[in-house]
PDB file of C-alpha atoms in Angstrom:
ATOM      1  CA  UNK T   1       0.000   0.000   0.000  1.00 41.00           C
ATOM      2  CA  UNK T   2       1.423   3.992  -0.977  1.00 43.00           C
ATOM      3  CA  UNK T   3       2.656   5.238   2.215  1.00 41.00           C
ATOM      4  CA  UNK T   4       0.438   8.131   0.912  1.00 49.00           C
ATOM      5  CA  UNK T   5      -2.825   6.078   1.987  1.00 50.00           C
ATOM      6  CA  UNK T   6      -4.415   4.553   4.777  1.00 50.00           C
ATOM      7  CA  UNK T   7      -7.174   1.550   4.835  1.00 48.00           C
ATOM      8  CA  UNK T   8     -10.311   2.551   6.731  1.00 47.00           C
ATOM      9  CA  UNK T   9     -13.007   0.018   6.446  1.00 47.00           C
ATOM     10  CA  UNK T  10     -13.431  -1.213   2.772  1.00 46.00           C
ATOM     11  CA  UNK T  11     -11.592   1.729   1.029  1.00 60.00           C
ATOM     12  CA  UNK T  12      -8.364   3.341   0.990  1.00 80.00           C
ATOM     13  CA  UNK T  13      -8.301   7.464   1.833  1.00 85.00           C
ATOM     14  CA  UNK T  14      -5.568   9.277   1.088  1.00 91.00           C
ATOM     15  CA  UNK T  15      -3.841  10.649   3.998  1.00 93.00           C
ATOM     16  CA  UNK T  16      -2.816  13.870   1.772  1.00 94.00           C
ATOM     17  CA  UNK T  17      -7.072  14.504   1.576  1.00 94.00           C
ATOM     18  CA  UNK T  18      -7.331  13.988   5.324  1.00 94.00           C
ATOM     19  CA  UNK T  19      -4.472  16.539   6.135  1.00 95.00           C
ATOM     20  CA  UNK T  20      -6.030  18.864   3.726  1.00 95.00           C
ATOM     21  CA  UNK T  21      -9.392  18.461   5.082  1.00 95.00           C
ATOM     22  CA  UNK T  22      -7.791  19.260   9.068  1.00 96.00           C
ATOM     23  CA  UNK T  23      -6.643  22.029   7.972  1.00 95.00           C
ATOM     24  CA  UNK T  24     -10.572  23.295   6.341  1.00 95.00           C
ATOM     25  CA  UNK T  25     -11.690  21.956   9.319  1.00 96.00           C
ATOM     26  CA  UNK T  26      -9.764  23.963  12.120  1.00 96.00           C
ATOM     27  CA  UNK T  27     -10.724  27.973  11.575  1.00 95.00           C
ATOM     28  CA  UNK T  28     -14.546  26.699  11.104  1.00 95.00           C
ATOM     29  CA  UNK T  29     -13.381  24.427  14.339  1.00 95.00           C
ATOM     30  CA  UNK T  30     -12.415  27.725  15.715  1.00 95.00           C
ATOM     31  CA  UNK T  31     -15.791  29.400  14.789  1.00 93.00           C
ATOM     32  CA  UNK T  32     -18.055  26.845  16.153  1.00 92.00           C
ATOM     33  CA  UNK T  33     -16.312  27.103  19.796  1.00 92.00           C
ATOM     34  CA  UNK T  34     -16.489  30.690  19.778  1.00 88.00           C
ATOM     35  CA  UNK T  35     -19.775  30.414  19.245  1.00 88.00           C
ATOM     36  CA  UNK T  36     -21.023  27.913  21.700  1.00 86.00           C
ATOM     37  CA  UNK T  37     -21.634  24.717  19.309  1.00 89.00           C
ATOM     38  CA  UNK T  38     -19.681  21.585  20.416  1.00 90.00           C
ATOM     39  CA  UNK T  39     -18.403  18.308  19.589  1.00 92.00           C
ATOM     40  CA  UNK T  40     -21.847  15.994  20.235  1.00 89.00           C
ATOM     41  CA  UNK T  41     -24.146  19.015  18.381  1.00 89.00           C
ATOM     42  CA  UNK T  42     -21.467  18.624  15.531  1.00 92.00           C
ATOM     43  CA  UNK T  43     -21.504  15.023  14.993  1.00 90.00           C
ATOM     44  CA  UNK T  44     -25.508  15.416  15.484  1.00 87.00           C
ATOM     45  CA  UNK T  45     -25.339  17.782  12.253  1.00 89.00           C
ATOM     46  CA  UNK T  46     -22.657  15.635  10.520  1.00 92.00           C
ATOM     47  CA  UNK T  47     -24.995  12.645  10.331  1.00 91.00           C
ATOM     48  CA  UNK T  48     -27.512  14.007   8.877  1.00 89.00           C
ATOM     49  CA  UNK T  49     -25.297  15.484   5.869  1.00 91.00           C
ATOM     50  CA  UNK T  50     -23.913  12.036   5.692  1.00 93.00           C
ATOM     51  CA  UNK T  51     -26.837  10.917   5.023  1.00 91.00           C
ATOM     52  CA  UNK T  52     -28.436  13.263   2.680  1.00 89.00           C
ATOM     53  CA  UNK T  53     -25.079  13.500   0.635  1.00 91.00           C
ATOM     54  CA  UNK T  54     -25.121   9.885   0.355  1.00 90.00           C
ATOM     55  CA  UNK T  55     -28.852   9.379  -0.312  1.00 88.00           C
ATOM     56  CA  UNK T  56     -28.405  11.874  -3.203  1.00 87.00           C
ATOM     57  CA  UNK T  57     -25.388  12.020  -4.632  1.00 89.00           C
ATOM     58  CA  UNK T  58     -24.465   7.852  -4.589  1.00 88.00           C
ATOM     59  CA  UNK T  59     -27.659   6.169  -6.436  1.00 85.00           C
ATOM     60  CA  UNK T  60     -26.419   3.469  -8.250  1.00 81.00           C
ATOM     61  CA  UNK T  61     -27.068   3.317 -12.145  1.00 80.00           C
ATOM     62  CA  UNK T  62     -30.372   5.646 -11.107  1.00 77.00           C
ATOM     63  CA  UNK T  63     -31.656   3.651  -8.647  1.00 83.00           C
ATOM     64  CA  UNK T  64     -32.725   4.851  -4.903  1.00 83.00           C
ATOM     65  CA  UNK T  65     -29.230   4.073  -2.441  1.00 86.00           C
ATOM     66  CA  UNK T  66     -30.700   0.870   0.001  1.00 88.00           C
ATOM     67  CA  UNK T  67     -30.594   0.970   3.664  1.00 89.00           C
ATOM     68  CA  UNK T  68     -28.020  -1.170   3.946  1.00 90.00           C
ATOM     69  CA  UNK T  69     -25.853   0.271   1.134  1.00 90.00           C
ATOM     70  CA  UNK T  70     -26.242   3.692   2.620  1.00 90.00           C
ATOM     71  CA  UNK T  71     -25.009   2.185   6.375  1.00 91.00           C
ATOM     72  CA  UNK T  72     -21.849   0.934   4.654  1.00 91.00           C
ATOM     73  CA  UNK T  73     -21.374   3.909   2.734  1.00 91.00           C
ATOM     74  CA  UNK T  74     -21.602   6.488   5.557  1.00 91.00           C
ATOM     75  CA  UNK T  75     -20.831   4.036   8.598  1.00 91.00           C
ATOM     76  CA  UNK T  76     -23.734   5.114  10.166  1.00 92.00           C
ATOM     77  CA  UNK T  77     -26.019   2.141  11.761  1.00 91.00           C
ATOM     78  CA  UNK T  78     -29.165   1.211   9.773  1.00 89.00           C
ATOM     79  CA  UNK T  79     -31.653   2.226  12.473  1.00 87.00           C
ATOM     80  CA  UNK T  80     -30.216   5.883  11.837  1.00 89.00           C
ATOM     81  CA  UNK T  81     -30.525   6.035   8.447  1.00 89.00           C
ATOM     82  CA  UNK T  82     -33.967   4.671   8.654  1.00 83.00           C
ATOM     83  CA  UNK T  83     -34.918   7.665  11.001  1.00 85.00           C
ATOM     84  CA  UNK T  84     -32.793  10.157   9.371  1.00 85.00           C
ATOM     85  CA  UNK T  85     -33.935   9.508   5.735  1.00 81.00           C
ATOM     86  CA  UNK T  86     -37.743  10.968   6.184  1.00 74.00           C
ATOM     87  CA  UNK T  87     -36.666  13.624   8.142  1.00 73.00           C
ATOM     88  CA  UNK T  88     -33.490  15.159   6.811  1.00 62.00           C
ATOM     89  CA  UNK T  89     -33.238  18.713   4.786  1.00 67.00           C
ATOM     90  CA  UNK T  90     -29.833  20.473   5.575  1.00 62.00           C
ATOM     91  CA  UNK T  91     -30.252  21.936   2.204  1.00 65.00           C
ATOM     92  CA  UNK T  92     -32.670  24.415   3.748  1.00 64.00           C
ATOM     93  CA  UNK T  93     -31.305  27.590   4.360  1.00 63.00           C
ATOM     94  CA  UNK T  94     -33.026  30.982   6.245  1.00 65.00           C
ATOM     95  CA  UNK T  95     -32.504  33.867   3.962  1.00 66.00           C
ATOM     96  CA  UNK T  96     -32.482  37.087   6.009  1.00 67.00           C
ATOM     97  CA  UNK T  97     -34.925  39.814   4.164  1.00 65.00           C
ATOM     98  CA  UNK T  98     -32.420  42.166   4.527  1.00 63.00           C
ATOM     99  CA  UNK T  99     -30.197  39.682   2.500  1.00 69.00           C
ATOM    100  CA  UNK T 100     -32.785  38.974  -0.104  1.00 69.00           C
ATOM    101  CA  UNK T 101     -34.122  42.267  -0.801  1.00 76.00           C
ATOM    102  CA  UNK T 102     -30.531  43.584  -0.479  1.00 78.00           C
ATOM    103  CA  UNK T 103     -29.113  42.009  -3.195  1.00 77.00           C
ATOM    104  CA  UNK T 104     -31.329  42.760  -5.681  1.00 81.00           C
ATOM    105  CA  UNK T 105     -30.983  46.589  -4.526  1.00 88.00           C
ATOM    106  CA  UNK T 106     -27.047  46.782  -4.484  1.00 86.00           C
ATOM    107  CA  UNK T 107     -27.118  44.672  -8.209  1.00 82.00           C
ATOM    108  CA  UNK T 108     -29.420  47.670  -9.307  1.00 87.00           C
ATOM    109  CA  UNK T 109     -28.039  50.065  -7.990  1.00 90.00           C
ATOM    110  CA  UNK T 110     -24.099  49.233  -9.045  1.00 86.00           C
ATOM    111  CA  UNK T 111     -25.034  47.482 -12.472  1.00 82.00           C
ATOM    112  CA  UNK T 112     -28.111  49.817 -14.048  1.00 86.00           C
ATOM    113  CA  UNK T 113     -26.420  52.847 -15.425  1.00 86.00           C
ATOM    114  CA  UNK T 114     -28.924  55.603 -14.417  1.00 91.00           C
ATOM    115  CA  UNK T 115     -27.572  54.937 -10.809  1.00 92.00           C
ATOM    116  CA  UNK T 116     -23.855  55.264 -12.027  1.00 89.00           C
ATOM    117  CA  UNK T 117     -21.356  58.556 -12.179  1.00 89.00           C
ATOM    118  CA  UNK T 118     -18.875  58.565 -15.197  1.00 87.00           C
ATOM    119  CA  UNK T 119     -16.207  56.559 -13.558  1.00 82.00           C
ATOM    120  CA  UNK T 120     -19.144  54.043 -13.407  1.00 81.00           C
ATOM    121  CA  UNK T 121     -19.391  54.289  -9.669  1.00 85.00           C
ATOM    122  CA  UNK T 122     -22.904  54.013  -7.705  1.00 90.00           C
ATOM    123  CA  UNK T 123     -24.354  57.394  -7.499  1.00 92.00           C
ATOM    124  CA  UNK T 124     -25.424  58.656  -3.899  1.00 95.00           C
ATOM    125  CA  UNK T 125     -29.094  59.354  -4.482  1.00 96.00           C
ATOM    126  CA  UNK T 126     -31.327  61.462  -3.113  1.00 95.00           C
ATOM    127  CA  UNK T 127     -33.531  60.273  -0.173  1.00 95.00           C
ATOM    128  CA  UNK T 128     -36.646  60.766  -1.791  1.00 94.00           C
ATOM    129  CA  UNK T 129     -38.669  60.473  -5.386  1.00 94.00           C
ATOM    130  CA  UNK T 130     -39.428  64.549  -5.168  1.00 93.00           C
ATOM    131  CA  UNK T 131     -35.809  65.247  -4.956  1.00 93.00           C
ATOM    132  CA  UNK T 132     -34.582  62.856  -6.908  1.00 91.00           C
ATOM    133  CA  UNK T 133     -36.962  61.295  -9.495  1.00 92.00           C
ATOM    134  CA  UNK T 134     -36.251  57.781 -10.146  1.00 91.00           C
ATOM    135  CA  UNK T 135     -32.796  57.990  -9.504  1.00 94.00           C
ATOM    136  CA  UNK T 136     -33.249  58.361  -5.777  1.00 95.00           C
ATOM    137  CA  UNK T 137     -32.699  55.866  -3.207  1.00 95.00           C
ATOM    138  CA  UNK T 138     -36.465  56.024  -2.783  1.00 94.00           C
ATOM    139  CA  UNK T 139     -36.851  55.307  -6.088  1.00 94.00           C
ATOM    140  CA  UNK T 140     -34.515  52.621  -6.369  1.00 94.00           C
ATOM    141  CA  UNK T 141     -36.485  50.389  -3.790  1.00 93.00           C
ATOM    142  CA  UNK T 142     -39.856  51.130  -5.861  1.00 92.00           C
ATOM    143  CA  UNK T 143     -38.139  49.922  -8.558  1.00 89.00           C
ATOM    144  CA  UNK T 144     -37.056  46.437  -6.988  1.00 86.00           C
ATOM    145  CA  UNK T 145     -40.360  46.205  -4.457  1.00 84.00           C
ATOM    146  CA  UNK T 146     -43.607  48.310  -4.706  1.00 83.00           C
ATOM    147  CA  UNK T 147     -44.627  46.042  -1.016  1.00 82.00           C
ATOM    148  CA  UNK T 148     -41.591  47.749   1.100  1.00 85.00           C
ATOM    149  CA  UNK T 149     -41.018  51.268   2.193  1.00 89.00           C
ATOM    150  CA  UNK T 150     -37.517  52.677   1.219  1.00 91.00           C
ATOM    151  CA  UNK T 151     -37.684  54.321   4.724  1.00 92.00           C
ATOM    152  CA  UNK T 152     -37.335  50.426   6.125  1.00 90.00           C
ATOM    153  CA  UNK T 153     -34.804  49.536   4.260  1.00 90.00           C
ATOM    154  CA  UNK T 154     -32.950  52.778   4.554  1.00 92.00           C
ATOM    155  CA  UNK T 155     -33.079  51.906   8.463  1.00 91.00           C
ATOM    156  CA  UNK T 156     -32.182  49.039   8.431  1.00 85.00           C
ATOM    157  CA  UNK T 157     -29.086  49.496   6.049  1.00 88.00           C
ATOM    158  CA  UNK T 158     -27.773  52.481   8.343  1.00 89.00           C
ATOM    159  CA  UNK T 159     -28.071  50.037  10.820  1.00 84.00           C
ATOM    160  CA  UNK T 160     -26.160  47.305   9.172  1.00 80.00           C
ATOM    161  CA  UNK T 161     -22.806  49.838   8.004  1.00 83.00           C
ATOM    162  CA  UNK T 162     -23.712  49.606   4.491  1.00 85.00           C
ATOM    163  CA  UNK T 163     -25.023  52.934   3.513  1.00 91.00           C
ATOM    164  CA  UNK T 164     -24.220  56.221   5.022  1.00 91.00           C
ATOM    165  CA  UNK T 165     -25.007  60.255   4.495  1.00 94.00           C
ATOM    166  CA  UNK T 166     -22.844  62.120   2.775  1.00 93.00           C
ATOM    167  CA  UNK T 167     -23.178  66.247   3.101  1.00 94.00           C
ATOM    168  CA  UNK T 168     -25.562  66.752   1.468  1.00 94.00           C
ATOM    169  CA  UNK T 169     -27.772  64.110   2.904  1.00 94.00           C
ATOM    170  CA  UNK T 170     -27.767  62.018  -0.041  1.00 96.00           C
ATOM    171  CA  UNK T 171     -27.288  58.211   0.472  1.00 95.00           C
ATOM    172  CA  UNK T 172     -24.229  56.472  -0.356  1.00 94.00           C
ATOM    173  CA  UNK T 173     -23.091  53.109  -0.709  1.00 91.00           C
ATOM    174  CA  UNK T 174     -20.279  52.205   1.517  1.00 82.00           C
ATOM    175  CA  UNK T 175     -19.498  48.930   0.019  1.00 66.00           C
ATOM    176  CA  UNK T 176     -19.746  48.304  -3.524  1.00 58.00           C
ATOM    177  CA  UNK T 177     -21.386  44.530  -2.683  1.00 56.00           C
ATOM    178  CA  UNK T 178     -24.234  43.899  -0.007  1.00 60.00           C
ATOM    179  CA  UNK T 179     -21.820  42.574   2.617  1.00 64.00           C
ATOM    180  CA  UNK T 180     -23.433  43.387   6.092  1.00 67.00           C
ATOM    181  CA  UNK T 181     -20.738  45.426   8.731  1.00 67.00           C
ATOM    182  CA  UNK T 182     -22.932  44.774  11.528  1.00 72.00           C
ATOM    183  CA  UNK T 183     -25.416  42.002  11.202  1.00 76.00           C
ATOM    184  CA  UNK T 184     -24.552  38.108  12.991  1.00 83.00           C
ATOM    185  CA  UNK T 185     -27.789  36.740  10.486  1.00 80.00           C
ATOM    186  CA  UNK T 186     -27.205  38.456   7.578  1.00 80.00           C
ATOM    187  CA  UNK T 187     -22.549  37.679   7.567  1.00 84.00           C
ATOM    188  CA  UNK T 188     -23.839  33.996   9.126  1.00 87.00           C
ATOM    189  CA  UNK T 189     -25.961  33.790   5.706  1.00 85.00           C
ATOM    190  CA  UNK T 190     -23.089  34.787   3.234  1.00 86.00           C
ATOM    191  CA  UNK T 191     -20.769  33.015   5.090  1.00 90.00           C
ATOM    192  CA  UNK T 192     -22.526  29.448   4.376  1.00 91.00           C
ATOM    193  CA  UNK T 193     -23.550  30.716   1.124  1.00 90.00           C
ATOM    194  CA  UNK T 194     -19.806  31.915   0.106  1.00 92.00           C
ATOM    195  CA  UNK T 195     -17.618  29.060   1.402  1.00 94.00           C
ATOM    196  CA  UNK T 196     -20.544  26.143   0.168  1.00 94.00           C
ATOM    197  CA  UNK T 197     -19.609  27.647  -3.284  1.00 95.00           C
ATOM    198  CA  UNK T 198     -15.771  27.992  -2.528  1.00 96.00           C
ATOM    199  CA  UNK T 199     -15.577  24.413  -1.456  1.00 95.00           C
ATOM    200  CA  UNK T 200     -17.971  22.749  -4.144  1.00 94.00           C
ATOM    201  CA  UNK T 201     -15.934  24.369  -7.069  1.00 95.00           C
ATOM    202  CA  UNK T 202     -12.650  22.693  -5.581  1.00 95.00           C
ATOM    203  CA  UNK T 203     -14.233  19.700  -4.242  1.00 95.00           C
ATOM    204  CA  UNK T 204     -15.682  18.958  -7.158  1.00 94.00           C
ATOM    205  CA  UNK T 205     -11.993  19.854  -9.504  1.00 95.00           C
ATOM    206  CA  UNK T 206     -10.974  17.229  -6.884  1.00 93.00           C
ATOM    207  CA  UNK T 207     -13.469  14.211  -7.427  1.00 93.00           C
ATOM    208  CA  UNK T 208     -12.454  15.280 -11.133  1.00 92.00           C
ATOM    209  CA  UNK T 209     -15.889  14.070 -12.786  1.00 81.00           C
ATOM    210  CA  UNK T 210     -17.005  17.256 -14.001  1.00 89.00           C
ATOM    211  CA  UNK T 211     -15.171  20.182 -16.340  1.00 92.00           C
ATOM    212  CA  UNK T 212     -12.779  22.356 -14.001  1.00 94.00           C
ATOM    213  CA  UNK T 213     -14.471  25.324 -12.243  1.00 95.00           C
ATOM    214  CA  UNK T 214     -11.955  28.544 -11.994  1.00 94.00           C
ATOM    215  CA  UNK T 215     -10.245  28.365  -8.187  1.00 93.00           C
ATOM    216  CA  UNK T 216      -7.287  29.899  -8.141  1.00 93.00           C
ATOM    217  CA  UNK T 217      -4.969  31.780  -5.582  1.00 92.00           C
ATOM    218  CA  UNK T 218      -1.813  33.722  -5.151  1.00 93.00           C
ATOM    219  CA  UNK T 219       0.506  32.786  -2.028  1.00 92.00           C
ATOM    220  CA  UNK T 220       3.214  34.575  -0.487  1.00 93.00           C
ATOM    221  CA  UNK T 221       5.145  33.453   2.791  1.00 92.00           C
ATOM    222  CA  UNK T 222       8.230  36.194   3.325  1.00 92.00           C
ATOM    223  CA  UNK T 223       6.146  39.619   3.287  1.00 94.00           C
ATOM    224  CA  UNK T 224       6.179  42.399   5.943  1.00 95.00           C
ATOM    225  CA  UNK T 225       3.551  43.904   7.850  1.00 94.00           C
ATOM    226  CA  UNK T 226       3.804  47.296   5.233  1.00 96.00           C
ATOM    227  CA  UNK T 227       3.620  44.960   2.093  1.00 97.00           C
ATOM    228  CA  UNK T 228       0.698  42.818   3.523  1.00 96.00           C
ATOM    229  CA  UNK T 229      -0.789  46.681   4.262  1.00 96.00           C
ATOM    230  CA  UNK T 230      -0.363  47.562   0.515  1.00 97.00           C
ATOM    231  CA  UNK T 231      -1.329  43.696  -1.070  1.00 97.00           C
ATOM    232  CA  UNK T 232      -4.961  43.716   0.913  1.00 95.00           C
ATOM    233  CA  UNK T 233      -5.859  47.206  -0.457  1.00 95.00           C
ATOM    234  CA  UNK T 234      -5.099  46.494  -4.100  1.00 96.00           C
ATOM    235  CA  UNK T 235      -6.656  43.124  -4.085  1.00 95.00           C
ATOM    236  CA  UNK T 236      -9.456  44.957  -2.719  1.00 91.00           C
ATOM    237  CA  UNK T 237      -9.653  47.514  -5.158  1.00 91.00           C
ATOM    238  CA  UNK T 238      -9.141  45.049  -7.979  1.00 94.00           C
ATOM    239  CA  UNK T 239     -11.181  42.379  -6.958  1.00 92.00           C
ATOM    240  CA  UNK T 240     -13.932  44.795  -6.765  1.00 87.00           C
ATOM    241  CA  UNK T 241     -13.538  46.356  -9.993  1.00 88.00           C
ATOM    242  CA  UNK T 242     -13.808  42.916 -11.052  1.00 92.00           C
ATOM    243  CA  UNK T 243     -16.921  41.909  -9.254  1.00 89.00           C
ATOM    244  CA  UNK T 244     -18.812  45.348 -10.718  1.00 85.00           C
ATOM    245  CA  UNK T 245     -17.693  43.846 -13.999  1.00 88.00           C
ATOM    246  CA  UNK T 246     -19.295  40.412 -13.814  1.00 91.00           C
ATOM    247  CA  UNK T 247     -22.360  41.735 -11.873  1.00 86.00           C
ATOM    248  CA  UNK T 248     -23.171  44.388 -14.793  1.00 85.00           C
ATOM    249  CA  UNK T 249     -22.334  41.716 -17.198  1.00 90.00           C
ATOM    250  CA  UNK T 250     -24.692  38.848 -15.545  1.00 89.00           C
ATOM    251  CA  UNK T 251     -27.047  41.399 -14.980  1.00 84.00           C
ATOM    252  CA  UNK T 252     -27.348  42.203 -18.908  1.00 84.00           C
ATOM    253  CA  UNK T 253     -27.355  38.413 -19.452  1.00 88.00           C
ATOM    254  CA  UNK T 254     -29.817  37.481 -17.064  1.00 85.00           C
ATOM    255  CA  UNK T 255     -32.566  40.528 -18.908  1.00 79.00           C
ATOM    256  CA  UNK T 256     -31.901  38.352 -21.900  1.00 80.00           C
ATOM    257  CA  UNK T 257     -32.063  35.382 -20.749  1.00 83.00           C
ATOM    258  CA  UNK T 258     -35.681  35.711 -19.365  1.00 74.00           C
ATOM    259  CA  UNK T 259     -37.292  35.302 -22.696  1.00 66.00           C
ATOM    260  CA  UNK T 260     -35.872  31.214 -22.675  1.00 69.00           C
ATOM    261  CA  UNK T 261     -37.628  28.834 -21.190  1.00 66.00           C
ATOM    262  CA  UNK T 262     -34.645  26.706 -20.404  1.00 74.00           C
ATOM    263  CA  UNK T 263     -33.023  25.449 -17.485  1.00 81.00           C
ATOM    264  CA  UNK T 264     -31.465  28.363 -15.036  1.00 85.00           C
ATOM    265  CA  UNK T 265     -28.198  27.732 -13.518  1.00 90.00           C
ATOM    266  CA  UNK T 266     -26.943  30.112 -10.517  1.00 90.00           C
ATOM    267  CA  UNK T 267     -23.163  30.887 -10.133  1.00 93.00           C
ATOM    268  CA  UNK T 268     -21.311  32.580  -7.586  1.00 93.00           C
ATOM    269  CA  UNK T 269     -17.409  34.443  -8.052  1.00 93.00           C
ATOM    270  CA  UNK T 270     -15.738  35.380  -5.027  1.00 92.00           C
ATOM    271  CA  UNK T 271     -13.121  37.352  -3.754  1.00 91.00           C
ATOM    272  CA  UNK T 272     -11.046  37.061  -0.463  1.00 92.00           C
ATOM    273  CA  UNK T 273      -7.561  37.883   1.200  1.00 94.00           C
ATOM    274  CA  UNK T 274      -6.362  35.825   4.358  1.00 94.00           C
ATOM    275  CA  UNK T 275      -2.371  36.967   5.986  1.00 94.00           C
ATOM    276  CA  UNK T 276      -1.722  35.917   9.367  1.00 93.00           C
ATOM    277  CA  UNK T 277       2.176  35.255  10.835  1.00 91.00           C
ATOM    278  CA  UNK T 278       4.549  32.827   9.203  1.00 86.00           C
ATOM    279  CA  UNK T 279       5.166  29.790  11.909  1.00 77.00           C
ATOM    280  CA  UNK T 280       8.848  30.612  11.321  1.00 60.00           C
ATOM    281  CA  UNK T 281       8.377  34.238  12.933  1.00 52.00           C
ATOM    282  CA  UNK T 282       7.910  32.592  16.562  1.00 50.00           C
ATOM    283  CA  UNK T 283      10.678  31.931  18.781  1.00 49.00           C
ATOM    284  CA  UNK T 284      12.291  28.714  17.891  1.00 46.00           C
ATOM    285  CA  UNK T 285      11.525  27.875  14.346  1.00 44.00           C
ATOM    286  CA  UNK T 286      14.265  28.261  11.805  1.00 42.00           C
ATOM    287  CA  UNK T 287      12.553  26.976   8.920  1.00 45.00           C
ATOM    288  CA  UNK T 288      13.313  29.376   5.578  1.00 42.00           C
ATOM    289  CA  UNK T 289       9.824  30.822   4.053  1.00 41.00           C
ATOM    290  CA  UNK T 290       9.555  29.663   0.717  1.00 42.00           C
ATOM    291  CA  UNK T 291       9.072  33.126  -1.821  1.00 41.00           C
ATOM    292  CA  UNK T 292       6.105  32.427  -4.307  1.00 45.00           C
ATOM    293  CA  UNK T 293       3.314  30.167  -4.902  1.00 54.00           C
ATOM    294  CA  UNK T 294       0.472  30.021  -7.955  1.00 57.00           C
ATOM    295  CA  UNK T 295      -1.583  27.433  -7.132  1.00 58.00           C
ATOM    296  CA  UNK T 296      -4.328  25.711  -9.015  1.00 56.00           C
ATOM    297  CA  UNK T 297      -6.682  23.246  -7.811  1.00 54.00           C
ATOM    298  CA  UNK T 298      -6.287  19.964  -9.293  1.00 45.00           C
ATOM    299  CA  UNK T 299      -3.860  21.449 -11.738  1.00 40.00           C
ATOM    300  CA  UNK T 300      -6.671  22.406 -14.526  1.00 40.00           C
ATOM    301  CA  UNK T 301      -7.522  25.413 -16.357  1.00 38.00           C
ATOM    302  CA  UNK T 302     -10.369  26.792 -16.637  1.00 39.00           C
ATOM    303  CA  UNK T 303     -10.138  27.177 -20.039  1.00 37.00           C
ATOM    304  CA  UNK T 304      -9.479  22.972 -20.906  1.00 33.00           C
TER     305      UNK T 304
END
């Protein structure tokens, strides 16, 4: 047997997979203890993914997964799977309003070029239709919901850090995608909704059975505090110029797209920038940081 791989029941896993998947495990490890969910609630939640995954996903030339096959698959005892078949949904997500509503406001309002200045920035809009016309934040909500009150949302946006007043009173967006300051519900929400799609894009380049999706990432180890300074604000400021971009685009596409009557697909692109200290920076470590890293899941491009 590889000294790469382990035997665990009736297959062989790869000890490379389960050191990668310790290290995804530990920061949401780290999360779930900071906020009060423990080891028994965990493996509560775990088994009913297990099963779900396996009742979906591993049907056998079409066919509805057994009992029995599904106990052997998971290694969870029959009498569970019995109970846990009829009952189990962990598909079901809650969907703040604010979240909902939100996004189709922030799309609008950074995609639809009667909200946008020259540089193709969102406008700040007047508060109200009299001042403002259609291109007012009061407007904007009429033109996404005639059931909600821009006066509720406005609220409730203050309240969450994404809009403010600038001097003249008009509303501005602070952040150029609907990502809550201030909010557990609402960051809670994108957080499942963001890393599901992070980790089913490489997960899937992984298993290997579909076409690549793009996951890429740039890694350097030797950096100082200064340079990490500069790096996060240009990856900011480019990865949101490129976010506008695709949101205008899909936005255009989507219009179009209404008048088929074909299958709709969803996708998600993301954006993020992690730095913490190199292990080698605390007291007795001498191991050399390495300088520069592209990586690429599963070693495909996006374009083969």
């Amino acid at each position: 047997m590889p000294s790469s791989e382990k035997e665990t029941g009736v297959t062989t896993v790869s000890t490379a997979l389960v050191s990668a998947l310790c290290k995804v495990l530990r920061p949401l490890v780290k999360l779930m203890l900071a906020k009060g969910i423990t080891y028994v609630y965990l493996t509560d939640i775990l088994k009913k993914i297990f099963v779900e995954v396996g009742d979906n996903d591993f049907q056998m030339n079409g066919k509805p997964v057994t009992d029995s096959h599904l106990s052997l698959l998971t290694g969870i005892h029959r009498k569970d799977i019995k109970r846990l078949r009829s009952t189990v949904n962990t598909k079901a997500e809650i969907v703040p309003e604010t979240v909902s509503m939100g996004a189709r406001l922030v799309s609008q309002w950074t995609s639809d070029s009667i909200y946008l200045d020259a540089k193709g920035r969102p406008k700040p809009l007047p508060r109200f239709i009299r001042d403002g016309g259609d291109i007012s934040f009061e407007g904007l909500v009429a033109s996404v919901s005639k059931d909600i009150r821009s006066r509720v949302v406005l609220d409730e946006w203050l309240r969450l850090g994404v809009v403010d007043f600038d001097d003249q009173r008009r509303v501005c967006l602070k952040v150029e995608a609907f990502v809550p300051a201030k909010g557990f519900d609402e960051k809670a929400y994108y957080f499942g909704h963001n890393l599901h799609d992070h980790t089913a894009a490489a997960a899937s380049n992984l298993i290997g059975e579909n076409r690549p999706f793009l996951e890429r990432s740039v890694h350097y180890d030797a950096l100082s505090h200064d340079s990490i300074k500069i790096l996060a604000e240009q990856s900011e400021l480019l990865g949101m110029q490129t976010l506008l971009a695709i949101n205008k685009k899909a936005m255009t596409l989507e219009q179009n797209d209404t008048a088929n009557d074909g299958k709709r697909h969803r996708i998600t692109l993301g954006i993020y920038f992690y730095s913490e200290p190199m292990e080698s920076d605390k007291p007795g470590t001498t191991d050399k940081p390495t300088t520069e890293n592209v990586s690429r899941n599963n070693n495909h491009s996006p374009h083969q």
